[in-house]
PDB file of C-alpha atoms in Angstrom:
ATOM      1  CA  MET A   1      21.881 -15.936  -4.897  1.00 83.00           C
ATOM      2  CA  THR A   2      20.543 -14.809  -1.323  1.00 87.00           C
ATOM      3  CA  ALA A   3      23.552 -13.333  -0.281  1.00 91.00           C
ATOM      4  CA  LEU A   4      23.877 -11.704  -3.861  1.00 91.00           C
ATOM      5  CA  LEU A   5      20.104 -10.355  -3.661  1.00 91.00           C
ATOM      6  CA  ALA A   6      20.163  -9.530   0.237  1.00 90.00           C
ATOM      7  CA  THR A   7      23.582  -7.186  -0.841  1.00 92.00           C
ATOM      8  CA  ALA A   8      21.941  -5.282  -3.569  1.00 91.00           C
ATOM      9  CA  ALA A   9      19.369  -4.201  -1.258  1.00 89.00           C
ATOM     10  CA  ALA A  10      21.772  -3.389   1.505  1.00 91.00           C
ATOM     11  CA  ALA A  11      23.453  -1.056  -1.260  1.00 92.00           C
ATOM     12  CA  VAL A  12      20.531   0.436  -1.761  1.00 88.00           C
ATOM     13  CA  LEU A  13      19.307   1.097   1.043  1.00 88.00           C
ATOM     14  CA  ALA A  14      22.779   2.879   1.558  1.00 91.00           C
ATOM     15  CA  GLY A  15      21.811   5.333  -1.290  1.00 89.00           C
ATOM     16  CA  ALA A  16      23.424   3.335  -4.273  1.00 89.00           C
ATOM     17  CA  LYS A  17      21.400   4.192  -7.813  1.00 85.00           C
ATOM     18  CA  SER A  18      23.352   1.916  -9.996  1.00 87.00           C
ATOM     19  CA  LEU A  19      24.645  -1.160 -10.601  1.00 87.00           C
ATOM     20  CA  VAL A  20      28.081   0.744 -10.366  1.00 90.00           C
ATOM     21  CA  ALA A  21      27.619   2.241  -7.050  1.00 91.00           C
ATOM     22  CA  ILE A  22      26.148  -1.122  -5.593  1.00 92.00           C
ATOM     23  CA  GLY A  23      29.430  -2.526  -6.933  1.00 91.00           C
ATOM     24  CA  GLU A  24      31.443   0.044  -5.336  1.00 92.00           C
ATOM     25  CA  TRP A  25      29.583  -0.188  -2.182  1.00 93.00           C
ATOM     26  CA  VAL A  26      30.106  -4.328  -1.603  1.00 93.00           C
ATOM     27  CA  ALA A  27      33.950  -3.913  -2.694  1.00 92.00           C
ATOM     28  CA  ASP A  28      34.298  -1.295   0.183  1.00 92.00           C
ATOM     29  CA  ALA A  29      31.955  -3.305   2.848  1.00 93.00           C
ATOM     30  CA  PRO A  30      34.357  -4.733   5.922  1.00 93.00           C
ATOM     31  CA  GLN A  31      34.119  -8.266   6.524  1.00 93.00           C
ATOM     32  CA  HIS A  32      31.850  -8.318   8.916  1.00 93.00           C
ATOM     33  CA  VAL A  33      29.144  -6.550   6.957  1.00 93.00           C
ATOM     34  CA  LEU A  34      29.696  -9.373   4.570  1.00 93.00           C
ATOM     35  CA  ALA A  35      29.440 -11.971   6.814  1.00 93.00           C
ATOM     36  CA  GLN A  36      26.129 -10.897   7.839  1.00 92.00           C
ATOM     37  CA  LEU A  37      25.129 -10.553   4.231  1.00 92.00           C
ATOM     38  CA  GLY A  38      25.263 -14.189   3.653  1.00 91.00           C
ATOM     39  CA  PHE A  39      29.283 -14.999   2.540  1.00 93.00           C
ATOM     40  CA  GLN A  40      31.711 -17.110   3.348  1.00 91.00           C
ATOM     41  CA  ALA A  41      34.962 -16.734   3.909  1.00 91.00           C
ATOM     42  CA  ASP A  42      37.590 -19.153   2.203  1.00 89.00           C
ATOM     43  CA  PRO A  43      38.240 -22.122   4.049  1.00 89.00           C
ATOM     44  CA  LEU A  44      42.389 -21.508   4.247  1.00 90.00           C
ATOM     45  CA  THR A  45      42.917 -17.172   3.996  1.00 90.00           C
ATOM     46  CA  GLY A  46      39.511 -17.154   6.570  1.00 89.00           C
ATOM     47  CA  VAL A  47      39.016 -13.861   4.623  1.00 92.00           C
ATOM     48  CA  ILE A  48      35.749 -13.278   2.529  1.00 92.00           C
ATOM     49  CA  ARG A  49      36.099 -11.616  -0.815  1.00 92.00           C
ATOM     50  CA  PRO A  50      33.101  -9.449  -1.805  1.00 91.00           C
ATOM     51  CA  PRO A  51      31.135 -10.138  -5.307  1.00 91.00           C
ATOM     52  CA  HIS A  52      32.497  -8.814  -8.674  1.00 90.00           C
ATOM     53  CA  ALA A  53      30.000  -5.895 -10.099  1.00 88.00           C
ATOM     54  CA  GLY A  54      29.264  -7.891 -12.946  1.00 90.00           C
ATOM     55  CA  THR A  55      28.173 -10.805 -10.970  1.00 91.00           C
ATOM     56  CA  ILE A  56      25.922  -8.778  -9.097  1.00 90.00           C
ATOM     57  CA  ARG A  57      23.801  -7.089 -12.686  1.00 90.00           C
ATOM     58  CA  LEU A  58      24.107 -11.222 -14.045  1.00 91.00           C
ATOM     59  CA  ILE A  59      22.010 -12.353 -10.846  1.00 89.00           C
ATOM     60  CA  LEU A  60      19.596  -8.911 -10.887  1.00 88.00           C
ATOM     61  CA  LEU A  61      19.453  -9.856 -14.873  1.00 87.00           C
ATOM     62  CA  ALA A  62      18.347 -13.433 -13.993  1.00 88.00           C
ATOM     63  CA  VAL A  63      15.612 -12.855 -11.383  1.00 86.00           C
ATOM     64  CA  ASP A  64      11.855 -12.610 -11.941  1.00 84.00           C
ATOM     65  CA  GLY A  65      11.308  -9.419 -10.230  1.00 79.00           C
ATOM     66  CA  ASP A  66       7.211 -10.387  -9.252  1.00 78.00           C
ATOM     67  CA  VAL A  67       8.970 -13.845  -7.925  1.00 83.00           C
ATOM     68  CA  LEU A  68      10.650 -12.301  -5.975  1.00 83.00           C
ATOM     69  CA  ASP A  69       8.278  -9.504  -4.608  1.00 80.00           C
ATOM     70  CA  THR A  70       5.681 -12.694  -3.734  1.00 80.00           C
ATOM     71  CA  ALA A  71       8.716 -14.194  -1.673  1.00 82.00           C
ATOM     72  CA  ILE A  72       9.298 -11.191   0.283  1.00 80.00           C
ATOM     73  CA  GLY A  73       5.543 -10.476   0.805  1.00 76.00           C
ATOM     74  CA  ARG A  74       4.883 -14.046   2.081  1.00 78.00           C
ATOM     75  CA  TYR A  75       7.629 -13.901   3.904  1.00 79.00           C
ATOM     76  CA  LEU A  76       6.702 -10.428   6.067  1.00 75.00           C
ATOM     77  CA  GLN A  77       2.953 -11.781   6.487  1.00 73.00           C
ATOM     78  CA  GLU A  78       4.203 -14.455   8.485  1.00 75.00           C
ATOM     79  CA  ARG A  79       6.071 -12.224  10.401  1.00 72.00           C
ATOM     80  CA  ARG A  80       3.148 -10.115  10.935  1.00 66.00           C
ATOM     81  CA  PRO A  81       1.461  -9.888  14.449  1.00 63.00           C
ATOM     82  CA  ALA A  82      -0.877 -12.676  15.697  1.00 59.00           C
ATOM     83  CA  PRO A  83      -4.831 -11.641  14.748  1.00 58.00           C
ATOM     84  CA  GLU A  84      -6.746  -9.711  16.891  1.00 59.00           C
ATOM     85  CA  PRO A  85      -9.309 -10.990  19.137  1.00 58.00           C
ATOM     86  CA  ALA A  86     -13.015 -11.119  18.041  1.00 55.00           C
ATOM     87  CA  GLY A  87     -14.318  -7.642  18.396  1.00 55.00           C
ATOM     88  CA  ALA A  88     -11.072  -5.604  17.833  1.00 58.00           C
ATOM     89  CA  VAL A  89      -9.893  -2.950  15.278  1.00 61.00           C
ATOM     90  CA  ARG A  90      -9.977  -4.759  12.004  1.00 75.00           C
ATOM     91  CA  ARG A  91      -6.824  -5.208  10.141  1.00 83.00           C
ATOM     92  CA  ALA A  92      -6.675  -2.522   7.276  1.00 90.00           C
ATOM     93  CA  ILE A  93      -4.466  -3.060   4.186  1.00 92.00           C
ATOM     94  CA  ALA A  94      -3.805   0.356   2.019  1.00 92.00           C
ATOM     95  CA  VAL A  95      -3.021  -0.659  -1.970  1.00 93.00           C
ATOM     96  CA  ASP A  96      -1.373   2.608  -3.564  1.00 89.00           C
ATOM     97  CA  GLY A  97       1.167   2.685  -6.367  1.00 84.00           C
ATOM     98  CA  LYS A  98       4.311   4.613  -6.667  1.00 84.00           C
ATOM     99  CA  VAL A  99       6.751   5.657  -9.830  1.00 81.00           C
ATOM    100  CA  LEU A 100      10.376   4.485  -9.512  1.00 76.00           C
ATOM    101  CA  ARG A 101      12.955   7.166  -9.475  1.00 72.00           C
ATOM    102  CA  GLY A 102      15.529   7.226 -11.894  1.00 70.00           C
ATOM    103  CA  SER A 103      13.390   4.458 -13.847  1.00 71.00           C
ATOM    104  CA  ARG A 104      12.363   6.585 -17.106  1.00 74.00           C
ATOM    105  CA  THR A 105      14.574   6.802 -20.164  1.00 77.00           C
ATOM    106  CA  PRO A 106      13.709   8.342 -23.569  1.00 80.00           C
ATOM    107  CA  ASP A 107      12.895   4.949 -25.089  1.00 79.00           C
ATOM    108  CA  GLN A 108      10.719   4.093 -22.022  1.00 76.00           C
ATOM    109  CA  ALA A 109       8.000   5.327 -19.255  1.00 76.00           C
ATOM    110  CA  ALA A 110       8.752   5.267 -16.156  1.00 77.00           C
ATOM    111  CA  THR A 111       8.270   1.887 -14.061  1.00 80.00           C
ATOM    112  CA  ALA A 112       4.986   1.849 -11.683  1.00 83.00           C
ATOM    113  CA  LEU A 113       5.188  -0.012  -8.723  1.00 86.00           C
ATOM    114  CA  PRO A 114       1.753  -0.902  -7.025  1.00 89.00           C
ATOM    115  CA  ALA A 115       1.884  -2.325  -3.541  1.00 89.00           C
ATOM    116  CA  ALA A 116      -0.264  -3.219  -0.879  1.00 91.00           C
ATOM    117  CA  MET A 117       0.385  -2.139   2.589  1.00 89.00           C
ATOM    118  CA  ASP A 118      -0.846  -3.138   6.125  1.00 87.00           C
ATOM    119  CA  HIS A 119      -0.708   0.045   9.090  1.00 81.00           C
ATOM    120  CA  ILE A 120       1.740  -1.247  10.774  1.00 79.00           C
ATOM    121  CA  GLY A 121       4.263  -0.129   7.752  1.00 80.00           C
ATOM    122  CA  ASN A 122       4.812  -4.304   6.470  1.00 82.00           C
ATOM    123  CA  VAL A 123       4.593  -4.130   2.184  1.00 85.00           C
ATOM    124  CA  LEU A 124       2.936  -7.794   2.329  1.00 87.00           C
ATOM    125  CA  ALA A 125       3.227  -7.527  -1.929  1.00 87.00           C
ATOM    126  CA  GLN A 126       4.229  -5.417  -4.452  1.00 87.00           C
ATOM    127  CA  ARG A 127       3.839  -5.691  -8.540  1.00 85.00           C
ATOM    128  CA  GLN A 128       5.015  -4.254 -11.581  1.00 82.00           C
ATOM    129  CA  VAL A 129       2.989  -2.836 -13.715  1.00 82.00           C
ATOM    130  CA  ALA A 130       3.265  -4.656 -17.583  1.00 73.00           C
ATOM    131  CA  ASP A 131       4.331  -1.797 -20.131  1.00 70.00           C
ATOM    132  CA  LYS A 132       1.397  -0.346 -21.754  1.00 65.00           C
ATOM    133  CA  SER A 133      -0.823  -0.479 -18.997  1.00 74.00           C
ATOM    134  CA  ASN A 134      -1.931   0.733 -15.694  1.00 82.00           C
ATOM    135  CA  GLU A 135      -3.006   0.195 -11.974  1.00 86.00           C
ATOM    136  CA  ILE A 136      -6.540  -1.012 -12.424  1.00 88.00           C
ATOM    137  CA  PRO A 137      -5.423  -4.838 -14.351  1.00 89.00           C
ATOM    138  CA  ALA A 138      -2.621  -5.225 -11.484  1.00 88.00           C
ATOM    139  CA  PHE A 139      -5.068  -4.789  -8.644  1.00 92.00           C
ATOM    140  CA  ALA A 140      -6.443  -8.257  -8.744  1.00 92.00           C
ATOM    141  CA  PRO A 141      -2.601 -10.329  -8.965  1.00 90.00           C
ATOM    142  CA  LEU A 142      -1.555  -8.208  -6.134  1.00 90.00           C
ATOM    143  CA  LEU A 143      -4.076  -8.956  -3.980  1.00 92.00           C
ATOM    144  CA  ASP A 144      -3.962 -12.920  -4.452  1.00 91.00           C
ATOM    145  CA  PRO A 145      -1.073 -13.690  -2.285  1.00 87.00           C
ATOM    146  CA  ILE A 146      -3.060 -12.383   0.806  1.00 88.00           C
ATOM    147  CA  ASP A 147      -5.691 -12.969   3.089  1.00 88.00           C
ATOM    148  CA  LEU A 148      -8.242 -10.740   2.989  1.00 90.00           C
ATOM    149  CA  GLU A 149     -10.753 -12.394   5.271  1.00 89.00           C
ATOM    150  CA  HIS A 150     -12.495 -10.129   7.158  1.00 88.00           C
ATOM    151  CA  THR A 151      -9.639  -7.424   6.503  1.00 90.00           C
ATOM    152  CA  LEU A 152     -10.614  -3.812   5.622  1.00 92.00           C
ATOM    153  CA  ILE A 153      -8.947  -2.743   1.768  1.00 93.00           C
ATOM    154  CA  THR A 154      -8.538   0.749   0.949  1.00 92.00           C
ATOM    155  CA  ALA A 155      -7.767   2.641  -2.812  1.00 91.00           C
ATOM    156  CA  ASP A 156      -7.752   6.243  -4.143  1.00 88.00           C
ATOM    157  CA  ALA A 157     -10.700   6.711  -6.501  1.00 87.00           C
ATOM    158  CA  LEU A 158      -8.652   5.202  -9.447  1.00 87.00           C
ATOM    159  CA  HIS A 159      -9.436   1.878  -7.992  1.00 90.00           C
ATOM    160  CA  THR A 160     -13.223   2.197  -7.431  1.00 88.00           C
ATOM    161  CA  GLN A 161     -14.231  -0.325 -10.190  1.00 90.00           C
ATOM    162  CA  HIS A 162     -17.109  -2.584 -10.504  1.00 88.00           C
ATOM    163  CA  ALA A 163     -14.564  -5.350 -10.877  1.00 92.00           C
ATOM    164  CA  HIS A 164     -12.983  -4.556  -8.161  1.00 93.00           C
ATOM    165  CA  GLY A 165     -15.533  -4.134  -5.428  1.00 91.00           C
ATOM    166  CA  ALA A 166     -16.718  -7.928  -6.921  1.00 93.00           C
ATOM    167  CA  TYR A 167     -13.231  -9.269  -6.529  1.00 95.00           C
ATOM    168  CA  LEU A 168     -12.895  -8.512  -2.754  1.00 94.00           C
ATOM    169  CA  CYS A 169     -16.235  -9.283  -1.505  1.00 93.00           C
ATOM    170  CA  ALA A 170     -15.830 -12.554  -3.257  1.00 93.00           C
ATOM    171  CA  ARG A 171     -12.590 -12.869  -0.933  1.00 93.00           C
ATOM    172  CA  GLY A 172     -14.356 -12.165   2.159  1.00 92.00           C
ATOM    173  CA  ALA A 173     -12.912  -8.651   2.620  1.00 92.00           C
ATOM    174  CA  HIS A 174     -14.242  -5.693   3.459  1.00 92.00           C
ATOM    175  CA  TYR A 175     -13.528  -1.820   1.200  1.00 91.00           C
ATOM    176  CA  LEU A 176     -13.418   1.686   1.307  1.00 88.00           C
ATOM    177  CA  ALA A 177     -13.707   3.000  -2.000  1.00 85.00           C
ATOM    178  CA  VAL A 178     -13.325   7.044  -3.025  1.00 87.00           C
ATOM    179  CA  VAL A 179     -16.552   7.922  -5.000  1.00 86.00           C
ATOM    180  CA  LYS A 180     -15.762  11.020  -7.414  1.00 86.00           C
ATOM    181  CA  LYS A 181     -16.833  12.463 -10.763  1.00 83.00           C
ATOM    182  CA  ASN A 182     -15.273  10.220 -13.006  1.00 79.00           C
ATOM    183  CA  HIS A 183     -18.023   7.738 -12.139  1.00 81.00           C
ATOM    184  CA  PRO A 184     -21.032  10.377 -12.403  1.00 84.00           C
ATOM    185  CA  GLY A 185     -23.497   7.904 -11.720  1.00 85.00           C
ATOM    186  CA  LEU A 186     -22.369   6.617  -8.845  1.00 83.00           C
ATOM    187  CA  HIS A 187     -21.260   9.636  -7.464  1.00 82.00           C
ATOM    188  CA  GLU A 188     -24.813  11.597  -7.892  1.00 84.00           C
ATOM    189  CA  THR A 189     -26.012   8.382  -6.245  1.00 84.00           C
ATOM    190  CA  VAL A 190     -24.031   8.853  -2.984  1.00 82.00           C
ATOM    191  CA  SER A 191     -24.147  12.285  -3.023  1.00 82.00           C
ATOM    192  CA  GLY A 192     -28.245  11.989  -3.078  1.00 78.00           C
ATOM    193  CA  CYS A 193     -28.059   9.563   0.043  1.00 75.00           C
ATOM    194  CA  PRO A 194     -29.832  11.435   2.951  1.00 70.00           C
ATOM    195  CA  ALA A 195     -27.613  11.671   5.994  1.00 56.00           C
ATOM    196  CA  ALA A 196     -30.805  10.797   8.249  1.00 35.00           C
ATOM    197  CA  THR A 197     -30.920   7.438   6.895  1.00 47.00           C
ATOM    198  CA  SER A 198     -27.205   6.310   6.713  1.00 45.00           C
ATOM    199  CA  ARG A 199     -25.795   3.461   7.551  1.00 48.00           C
ATOM    200  CA  SER A 200     -22.010   4.349   8.418  1.00 43.00           C
ATOM    201  CA  THR A 201     -20.648   4.796  11.520  1.00 44.00           C
ATOM    202  CA  THR A 202     -18.993   7.898  10.943  1.00 43.00           C
ATOM    203  CA  THR A 203     -21.107  11.304  12.245  1.00 42.00           C
ATOM    204  CA  THR A 204     -20.875  15.101  10.780  1.00 43.00           C
ATOM    205  CA  ALA A 205     -20.149  17.478  14.037  1.00 45.00           C
ATOM    206  CA  PRO A 206     -22.405  20.536  13.434  1.00 48.00           C
ATOM    207  CA  ALA A 207     -20.308  23.812  11.750  1.00 45.00           C
ATOM    208  CA  PRO A 208     -19.737  25.904  14.513  1.00 45.00           C
ATOM    209  CA  THR A 209     -21.411  29.384  14.680  1.00 41.00           C
ATOM    210  CA  THR A 210     -20.329  32.645  15.088  1.00 37.00           C
ATOM    211  CA  ALA A 211     -22.920  32.273  18.483  1.00 38.00           C
ATOM    212  CA  THR A 212     -21.205  29.018  19.454  1.00 34.00           C
ATOM    213  CA  ARG A 213     -17.357  29.793  19.072  1.00 36.00           C
ATOM    214  CA  SER A 214     -18.066  33.010  21.400  1.00 37.00           C
ATOM    215  CA  ALA A 215     -20.416  31.361  24.054  1.00 38.00           C
ATOM    216  CA  ALA A 216     -16.854  30.807  26.248  1.00 39.00           C
ATOM    217  CA  SER A 217     -16.673  34.367  26.519  1.00 39.00           C
ATOM    218  CA  ARG A 218     -20.442  34.811  27.844  1.00 44.00           C
ATOM    219  CA  PRO A 219     -21.065  36.037  31.324  1.00 46.00           C
ATOM    220  CA  PRO A 220     -22.556  33.155  33.357  1.00 47.00           C
ATOM    221  CA  GLY A 221     -26.253  33.060  32.865  1.00 46.00           C
ATOM    222  CA  SER A 222     -26.389  34.540  29.469  1.00 43.00           C
ATOM    223  CA  THR A 223     -28.265  31.920  26.850  1.00 43.00           C
ATOM    224  CA  THR A 224     -28.500  32.162  22.928  1.00 40.00           C
ATOM    225  CA  SER A 225     -30.616  30.324  20.286  1.00 40.00           C
ATOM    226  CA  THR A 226     -28.627  28.636  17.575  1.00 38.00           C
ATOM    227  CA  THR A 227     -29.336  26.365  14.579  1.00 39.00           C
ATOM    228  CA  PRO A 228     -27.041  24.129  13.871  1.00 41.00           C
ATOM    229  CA  GLU A 229     -26.339  23.156  10.646  1.00 43.00           C
ATOM    230  CA  PRO A 230     -27.366  19.858   8.810  1.00 42.00           C
ATOM    231  CA  ALA A 231     -24.688  17.148   8.458  1.00 41.00           C
ATOM    232  CA  ARG A 232     -23.978  16.830   4.872  1.00 41.00           C
ATOM    233  CA  PRO A 233     -23.399  13.308   3.045  1.00 40.00           C
ATOM    234  CA  SER A 234     -20.281  12.220   2.499  1.00 39.00           C
ATOM    235  CA  LYS A 235     -18.576  11.025  -0.670  1.00 42.00           C
ATOM    236  CA  TRP A 236     -17.614   7.784   0.001  1.00 43.00           C
ATOM    237  CA  CYS A 237     -18.793   4.156  -0.017  1.00 46.00           C
ATOM    238  CA  ALA A 238     -17.830   1.655   2.013  1.00 49.00           C
ATOM    239  CA  GLY A 239     -18.343  -2.079   1.301  1.00 53.00           C
ATOM    240  CA  ASP A 240     -18.786  -5.026   4.281  1.00 49.00           C
ATOM    241  CA  GLY A 241     -18.402  -7.875   1.806  1.00 46.00           C
ATOM    242  CA  ARG A 242     -21.961  -8.664   1.568  1.00 47.00           C
ATOM    243  CA  ARG A 243     -23.575  -5.112   0.668  1.00 43.00           C
ATOM    244  CA  ARG A 244     -22.733  -1.453  -0.500  1.00 45.00           C
ATOM    245  CA  ARG A 245     -22.935   1.123   2.024  1.00 42.00           C
ATOM    246  CA  ALA A 246     -22.978   5.201   1.243  1.00 41.00           C
ATOM    247  CA  SER A 247     -23.182   7.628   3.650  1.00 39.00           C
TER     248      SER A 247
END
């Protein structure tokens, strides 16, 4: 089964977009490629016979997609670099969803696949959104197999949900959430946070004025008086596993 799944993945990476195309790709694959995929040679002839397209189709229909995604994600997590020493940059994981190209049919909506990816580029987990649902209920099941202790989770505004924040805090994770006007109460609260009392480590530089932009072109010894604009509060809300911060 491993060789058949590897064959399907390799064919798709090579540009195959259908089961027929996968079958054609493996039928044309040279012997050394079939050997690398895990197929065994005939002990009498020494030739590796490629699998039939129908066999690959049956395997793909029988495999549980979520179980396969979990297995691949676990494999990639085990291959990730060793944890950084204390005081180093915190590990970050981004949660985002994409629609599977070509999955929409006249009778079925397009397949959505939310995924969790670290900033090295490894997809650590992926799940298919249930029919007639969205990415919100899939958030916690997606992250369940991942060690979130002391990690920073980022996501788009869709996942700015109280339940998501509580879940991440319970897992010992930090989070950075985008606050938009789809949460009017929270948006108003964050907008009203004075920058002077913010606990955020992010600073806002003064906006350049005509005087500051042209200062370099003045003769030596000339002076000017400028008043920088005050820093503006950001529409971001951050959680550190213990409290919510806003700046």
